[in-house]
Amino acid sequence: MKIPPHKPDIEYYLASILILEPEIIMRLPVKEEHFYSVQPLLAFKTLVDMQKADEKINLVTFGGRFADVKGKISEFKPLFEDFENVSSLYAESYLRQLAEETAKRKIWLTYQDLADAPKDFIEEMKKIELDFIDQQPKNAGQLLEDYKKDYDDRKKRMEETGAVGLITGFNTIDTKATFEPGNLIVLAAKTSVGKTALALNISVNASMFGQNVLFFSAEMTSNELMGRVLSQLSGVSATRFKYANADHSMSVAETQLPKDDTLQFIEAGQMTSDDVCRISRQASQRQKIDLVVVDYIQYLKDPTLKGQTNNDRIGNITRNFSGLAKDLKCPVLALSQVNRAASGAPELQHLRDSGNIEQDSDIVLILHRESKDAECANLAIAKNRNGMIEPENLLYFTPKTTRFYEKGTNPKKGN
């Protein structure tokens, strides 16, 4: 018997948070239908009953009531073994994920009913097919006309901006590894080399040219990212912003900060690649998206399904992002770690779970610095589906402001 869509881990996490902080039930629209697993559902019902009876709720009183209804508190490992994921900060994210699973279950149940009436089921499938399959074949003449239009657009863009793709502010990238619509670009590096800093540099530069950027951060908070942005714009050490000792520099940076919605940050600490894709598609309904940045692949919460390896999990993520790039007709820049075992400058084979990353990406950039304080960096173009491989491209780095730059760009120095 097939099991309806659900996320048991997330159900246990959310139920555990509600047990510890039951007032959240009054703040968030949590419903019984959000839970499919027996114990989390029973826990939620018990909490609601206790609130209705105006009973004091703590771990002891809840445990007693839960046992009365044959609940098994021992099954709630997050309460006792996984404190990191049991935080009210994640409650809304968990609820959002469970709401999606609830919707999937409703659709699943509808299809189950239709399966009992084959004729109705087939007709329903035909309707869905007609809704989504609208692509017709094109002959060579039509393709030539499309290509000529694209060619003219590229020529005009080159004349106006000097780049045929996204303007990143880095000549090495814009001329040798162009971020083109529909491309999945992977930026890989060892820990503390500066992959987030470079991605942030690219995002700020792109937004300053009026290009709309969505930056998903699964590692850093929006405040931390903003501190880095202000440091890069003002040329003043990020440490001074961190310790609130940069009043004048704050004003200077504010005048340079990209306006409107050209640069948007989204905290993605508890998101899956499906979440990233869904939010990006929703954002694209409001305005054109020119670049999606995801920091970073290995931090996303996509599950490893039964019988799969972590390599399979990463493959699902990269396929999602490759599809997103094509759907939104914009480049997706996804950051990735390299294996810790790599000595010296990493190469393509050193990417963590590299098989799928290498296969699904159009471009792979590998950033390397000899140490965390080094001011010289190499940006290798390790894979380039539509261009040349370039193993050596020199960049410079200012550690205090976490800013990368190229020779001759004369950046501000941190202090």
XYZ file of C-alpha atoms in Angstrom:
415
model
C 0.000 0.000 0.000
C 1.359 3.388 -0.996
C 1.884 5.949 1.760
C 0.519 9.499 1.259
C 3.059 12.354 1.094
C 4.304 13.473 4.520
C 7.489 14.494 6.354
C 7.668 12.580 9.637
C 10.872 14.274 10.840
C 9.381 17.741 10.383
C 6.163 16.633 12.106
C 8.145 15.487 15.149
C 10.216 18.698 15.166
C 7.147 20.942 15.060
C 5.258 18.878 17.656
C 8.304 19.014 19.958
C 8.468 22.807 19.626
C 4.764 23.058 20.470
C 5.221 20.850 23.535
C 7.967 23.148 24.827
C 6.303 26.404 23.718
C 2.532 25.720 23.426
C 1.689 29.419 23.077
C 2.860 29.114 19.467
C -0.394 27.285 18.718
C -2.209 30.583 19.299
C 0.205 32.470 17.078
C 0.497 30.139 14.087
C -2.390 28.477 12.221
C -1.403 24.897 13.087
C -4.139 22.351 12.325
C -4.677 18.643 12.851
C -4.498 18.053 9.110
C -0.865 19.177 9.109
C 0.118 15.970 10.906
C -0.014 12.528 9.335
C 2.210 10.558 11.727
C 0.282 9.119 14.673
C 2.338 10.385 17.612
C 2.808 14.026 16.470
C -0.927 14.205 15.651
C -1.829 12.795 19.062
C 0.546 15.230 20.752
C -1.038 18.187 18.959
C -4.561 17.065 19.906
C -3.464 16.655 23.535
C -1.971 20.163 23.619
C -5.158 21.669 22.148
C -7.311 19.830 24.699
C -5.092 21.048 27.551
C -5.332 24.641 26.305
C -9.118 24.409 26.063
C -9.234 23.104 29.655
C -6.954 25.986 30.686
C -4.416 23.542 32.082
C -0.842 24.541 32.779
C 1.380 22.990 30.125
C 4.943 21.911 30.725
C 6.883 18.767 29.924
C 5.710 17.040 33.111
C 1.991 17.861 32.856
C 1.938 17.169 29.150
C 3.721 13.849 29.662
C 1.020 12.734 32.084
C -1.873 13.701 29.818
C -0.111 12.254 26.786
C 0.325 8.906 28.531
C -3.396 8.908 29.420
C -4.277 8.870 25.705
C -1.677 6.182 24.986
C 0.881 8.619 23.677
C 4.541 7.593 23.644
C 6.755 10.468 24.778
C 9.763 8.195 24.238
C 9.249 8.509 20.477
C 9.949 12.241 20.594
C 13.707 12.046 20.164
C 13.934 15.741 19.167
C 12.917 16.648 22.743
C 15.878 14.801 24.203
C 18.480 14.262 21.490
C 18.123 16.866 18.735
C 18.013 20.237 20.490
C 19.528 22.048 17.497
C 16.383 21.649 15.405
C 13.872 22.223 18.220
C 13.639 26.006 18.271
C 10.701 28.363 17.934
C 12.738 30.137 15.235
C 11.998 27.191 12.951
C 8.301 26.788 13.771
C 7.015 28.838 10.847
C 9.351 27.122 8.395
C 8.296 23.685 9.644
C 4.614 24.634 9.419
C 5.082 25.850 5.855
C 6.633 22.516 4.887
C 3.831 20.553 6.528
C 1.195 22.725 4.850
C 2.713 21.788 1.483
C 2.644 18.107 2.411
C -1.007 18.497 3.443
C -1.838 19.915 0.023
C 0.016 17.041 -1.646
C -1.968 14.529 0.424
C -5.250 16.110 -0.628
C -4.240 15.848 -4.287
C -3.038 12.301 -3.713
C -6.381 11.330 -2.190
C -8.227 12.920 -5.109
C -6.208 10.881 -7.563
C -6.848 7.754 -5.499
C -10.578 8.344 -5.914
C -10.160 8.939 -9.622
C -8.234 5.700 -9.918
C -11.465 3.885 -9.040
C -13.090 5.455 -12.102
C -10.578 4.908 -14.956
C -12.500 6.938 -17.520
C -12.715 9.994 -15.250
C -9.070 9.578 -14.310
C -7.931 9.503 -17.944
C -9.997 12.589 -18.771
C -8.513 14.447 -15.806
C -4.989 13.529 -16.901
C -5.723 14.784 -20.410
C -6.813 18.149 -18.999
C -3.618 18.443 -16.978
C -1.556 17.448 -20.002
C -3.191 20.120 -22.141
C -2.551 22.723 -19.435
C 1.148 22.018 -19.226
C 2.228 20.726 -22.639
C 2.104 23.638 -25.027
C 5.509 23.381 -26.705
C 5.360 22.771 -30.438
C 8.284 21.692 -32.664
C 10.031 24.411 -34.674
C 11.579 24.042 -38.107
C 15.051 25.285 -38.991
C 13.690 28.521 -40.474
C 11.851 29.396 -37.255
C 14.883 28.522 -35.165
C 17.050 30.760 -37.352
C 14.720 33.710 -36.795
C 14.807 33.113 -33.025
C 18.586 32.846 -33.114
C 18.980 36.063 -35.110
C 16.789 37.926 -32.612
C 18.852 36.545 -29.725
C 22.043 37.435 -31.630
C 20.902 41.041 -32.071
C 19.980 41.244 -28.387
C 23.433 39.984 -27.425
C 25.140 42.416 -29.761
C 23.194 45.329 -28.316
C 23.966 44.163 -24.781
C 27.667 43.885 -25.562
C 27.691 47.419 -26.961
C 25.853 48.832 -23.920
C 27.356 46.867 -21.040
C 30.343 44.882 -22.330
C 28.710 41.560 -21.323
C 26.290 39.213 -23.063
C 24.970 37.696 -19.829
C 24.490 38.857 -16.263
C 26.819 41.711 -15.289
C 28.725 40.417 -12.263
C 31.290 43.204 -11.954
C 34.112 40.705 -12.550
C 35.632 40.847 -16.032
C 36.990 37.309 -15.664
C 33.478 35.939 -15.231
C 31.698 38.249 -17.680
C 34.093 37.437 -20.541
C 35.189 33.855 -19.829
C 32.383 32.180 -17.854
C 29.298 34.201 -18.695
C 26.297 33.801 -16.384
C 23.650 33.220 -19.043
C 19.893 32.654 -18.683
C 19.116 29.012 -17.974
C 22.589 28.213 -16.626
C 23.364 26.473 -13.345
C 26.676 27.793 -12.056
C 28.386 26.142 -9.096
C 30.916 28.103 -7.037
C 32.978 25.726 -4.915
C 35.652 26.264 -2.279
C 37.041 24.916 0.951
C 35.704 26.262 4.239
C 36.686 29.877 5.075
C 38.102 30.601 1.619
C 35.412 33.169 0.794
C 32.772 31.583 -1.434
C 29.969 33.439 0.409
C 31.926 36.695 0.144
C 32.429 36.294 -3.608
C 28.782 35.355 -4.162
C 27.753 38.403 -2.154
C 30.154 40.621 -4.154
C 28.593 39.343 -7.376
C 25.061 39.879 -6.031
C 25.712 43.458 -4.909
C 27.447 44.306 -8.196
C 24.620 42.784 -10.239
C 21.959 44.688 -8.297
C 23.815 47.954 -8.784
C 23.411 47.439 -12.523
C 19.649 47.203 -12.007
C 19.517 43.400 -12.132
C 17.178 41.669 -9.669
C 18.871 39.207 -7.329
C 17.398 36.669 -4.871
C 19.981 35.531 -2.316
C 19.091 32.435 -0.261
C 21.347 31.945 2.753
C 21.175 28.624 4.563
C 24.205 29.489 6.702
C 24.129 33.192 7.613
C 21.324 35.430 8.876
C 20.105 38.440 6.924
C 21.671 40.744 9.527
C 25.055 39.092 9.099
C 24.809 39.405 5.333
C 23.789 43.060 5.586
C 26.815 43.740 7.784
C 29.044 42.350 5.064
C 27.267 44.356 2.362
C 27.717 47.598 4.323
C 31.384 46.765 4.903
C 31.964 46.123 1.208
C 30.198 49.325 0.170
C 31.908 51.566 2.723
C 35.360 49.968 2.717
C 35.244 49.803 6.522
C 35.980 46.621 8.440
C 33.019 44.284 8.933
C 34.091 43.987 12.572
C 33.248 47.647 13.169
C 29.724 47.088 11.882
C 29.416 43.960 14.008
C 30.278 45.871 17.181
C 28.233 48.975 16.277
C 31.250 51.217 15.791
C 30.630 52.455 12.258
C 28.042 55.253 12.470
C 29.538 57.483 9.768
C 30.326 54.533 7.505
C 26.744 53.345 7.857
C 25.536 56.624 6.337
C 28.093 56.409 3.531
C 27.154 52.835 2.674
C 23.433 53.593 2.842
C 23.710 56.041 -0.047
C 25.237 53.284 -2.210
C 22.905 50.485 -1.149
C 20.869 49.044 -4.040
C 17.343 50.437 -3.882
C 13.903 48.910 -4.312
C 13.810 45.125 -4.710
C 16.934 44.621 -6.790
C 18.667 42.740 -3.931
C 16.575 40.519 -1.661
C 17.785 38.149 1.070
C 15.956 35.064 2.287
C 17.040 33.036 5.315
C 16.962 29.402 4.216
C 18.333 27.564 7.236
C 15.468 25.056 7.297
C 14.581 25.059 3.614
C 14.797 22.322 1.015
C 15.649 22.877 -2.649
C 11.903 22.546 -3.333
C 11.316 25.513 -0.993
C 13.965 27.575 -2.792
C 12.439 26.784 -6.186
C 8.889 27.525 -5.033
C 9.800 30.891 -3.475
C 11.864 31.857 -6.531
C 8.992 31.071 -8.870
C 6.608 33.080 -6.698
C 9.034 36.023 -6.724
C 9.282 35.808 -10.512
C 5.528 36.442 -10.695
C 6.084 39.837 -9.050
C 9.142 40.915 -11.028
C 11.738 39.545 -13.414
C 14.496 37.674 -11.578
C 17.960 38.017 -13.118
C 19.963 35.903 -10.660
C 19.197 33.369 -7.930
C 21.998 32.639 -5.431
C 21.898 29.686 -3.024
C 24.433 29.545 -0.179
C 24.895 26.599 -0.065
C 23.971 23.168 -1.502
C 25.091 20.912 1.362
C 23.236 23.005 3.988
C 19.801 22.490 2.431
C 17.406 20.178 4.278
C 16.442 17.860 1.415
C 15.968 14.386 2.906
C 17.930 11.303 1.912
C 15.169 8.920 0.920
C 15.182 5.242 1.780
C 17.655 3.336 -0.359
C 19.386 6.510 -1.546
C 22.835 7.886 -0.814
C 23.806 11.458 -0.018
C 25.075 11.657 -3.576
C 21.496 10.949 -4.728
C 20.235 13.689 -2.385
C 22.665 16.217 -3.872
C 21.657 15.085 -7.352
C 18.029 15.921 -6.608
C 19.082 19.396 -5.445
C 21.198 20.176 -8.504
C 18.504 18.882 -10.877
C 15.974 21.129 -9.139
C 18.237 24.155 -9.551
C 19.035 23.325 -13.170
C 15.293 23.159 -13.861
C 14.724 26.411 -11.968
C 17.317 28.219 -14.085
C 15.551 27.109 -17.257
C 12.064 27.898 -15.938
C 12.995 31.410 -14.794
C 15.329 31.979 -17.764
C 18.006 33.299 -15.438
C 21.288 31.960 -14.055
C 21.268 30.130 -10.721
C 24.487 30.390 -8.705
C 24.743 27.566 -6.162
C 27.611 27.384 -3.680
C 29.224 24.091 -2.727
C 31.907 22.748 -0.431
C 34.874 20.708 -1.589
C 36.056 17.618 0.245
C 38.108 18.431 3.317
C 40.637 15.801 2.261
C 41.688 17.882 -0.754
C 45.221 19.180 -0.291
C 46.408 22.322 -2.036
C 44.226 23.923 -4.685
C 41.056 21.797 -5.151
C 40.032 20.439 -8.533
C 36.755 19.316 -10.062
C 36.966 15.816 -8.596
C 37.264 17.290 -5.097
C 33.690 18.625 -5.078
C 31.665 16.983 -2.341
C 29.282 14.511 -3.984
C 30.852 15.743 -7.228
C 29.248 13.323 -9.691
C 25.854 15.015 -9.812
C 27.171 18.543 -9.296
C 29.556 18.175 -12.201
C 26.932 16.538 -14.409
C 24.094 19.028 -13.841
C 26.054 22.282 -13.819
C 26.853 24.366 -16.886
C 29.777 26.120 -15.221
C 31.884 25.187 -12.201
C 34.070 27.862 -10.600
C 36.559 26.820 -7.931
C 37.852 29.511 -5.585
C 41.116 29.014 -3.706
C 43.252 31.010 -1.276
C 46.279 29.591 0.502
C 45.063 30.804 3.900
C 42.187 32.756 5.446
C 44.380 35.889 5.561
C 45.761 35.584 2.013
C 45.028 38.567 -0.211
C 45.527 36.713 -3.501
C 43.024 34.190 -4.780
C 42.624 31.980 -7.821
C 39.249 31.520 -9.512
C 39.507 28.431 -11.702
C 36.919 27.840 -14.418
C 36.916 24.073 -13.967
C 33.921 23.348 -16.207
C 32.431 25.512 -18.913
C 29.840 23.846 -21.112
C 29.846 26.651 -23.662
C 33.331 28.071 -23.273
C 36.965 27.476 -22.421
C 38.427 25.888 -19.298
C 40.595 28.470 -17.523
C 42.517 26.992 -14.555
C 44.135 30.271 -13.479
C 42.384 33.608 -13.011
C 43.813 35.980 -10.419
C 41.577 37.785 -7.951
C 42.501 39.913 -4.941
C 40.815 39.862 -1.548
C 40.523 42.340 1.317
C 39.918 40.207 4.439
C 38.635 43.071 6.620
C 35.826 43.945 4.230
C 35.410 40.447 2.709
C 35.646 41.995 -0.737
C 37.089 40.413 -3.876
C 38.324 42.541 -6.751
C 40.401 42.407 -9.930
C 43.609 44.225 -10.719
C 43.050 47.873 -11.535
C 39.652 48.227 -9.873
C 41.150 50.189 -6.928
C 38.868 49.022 -4.067
C 38.478 50.799 -0.742
C 40.690 49.418 2.013
C 39.170 48.239 5.292
C 40.187 49.819 8.581
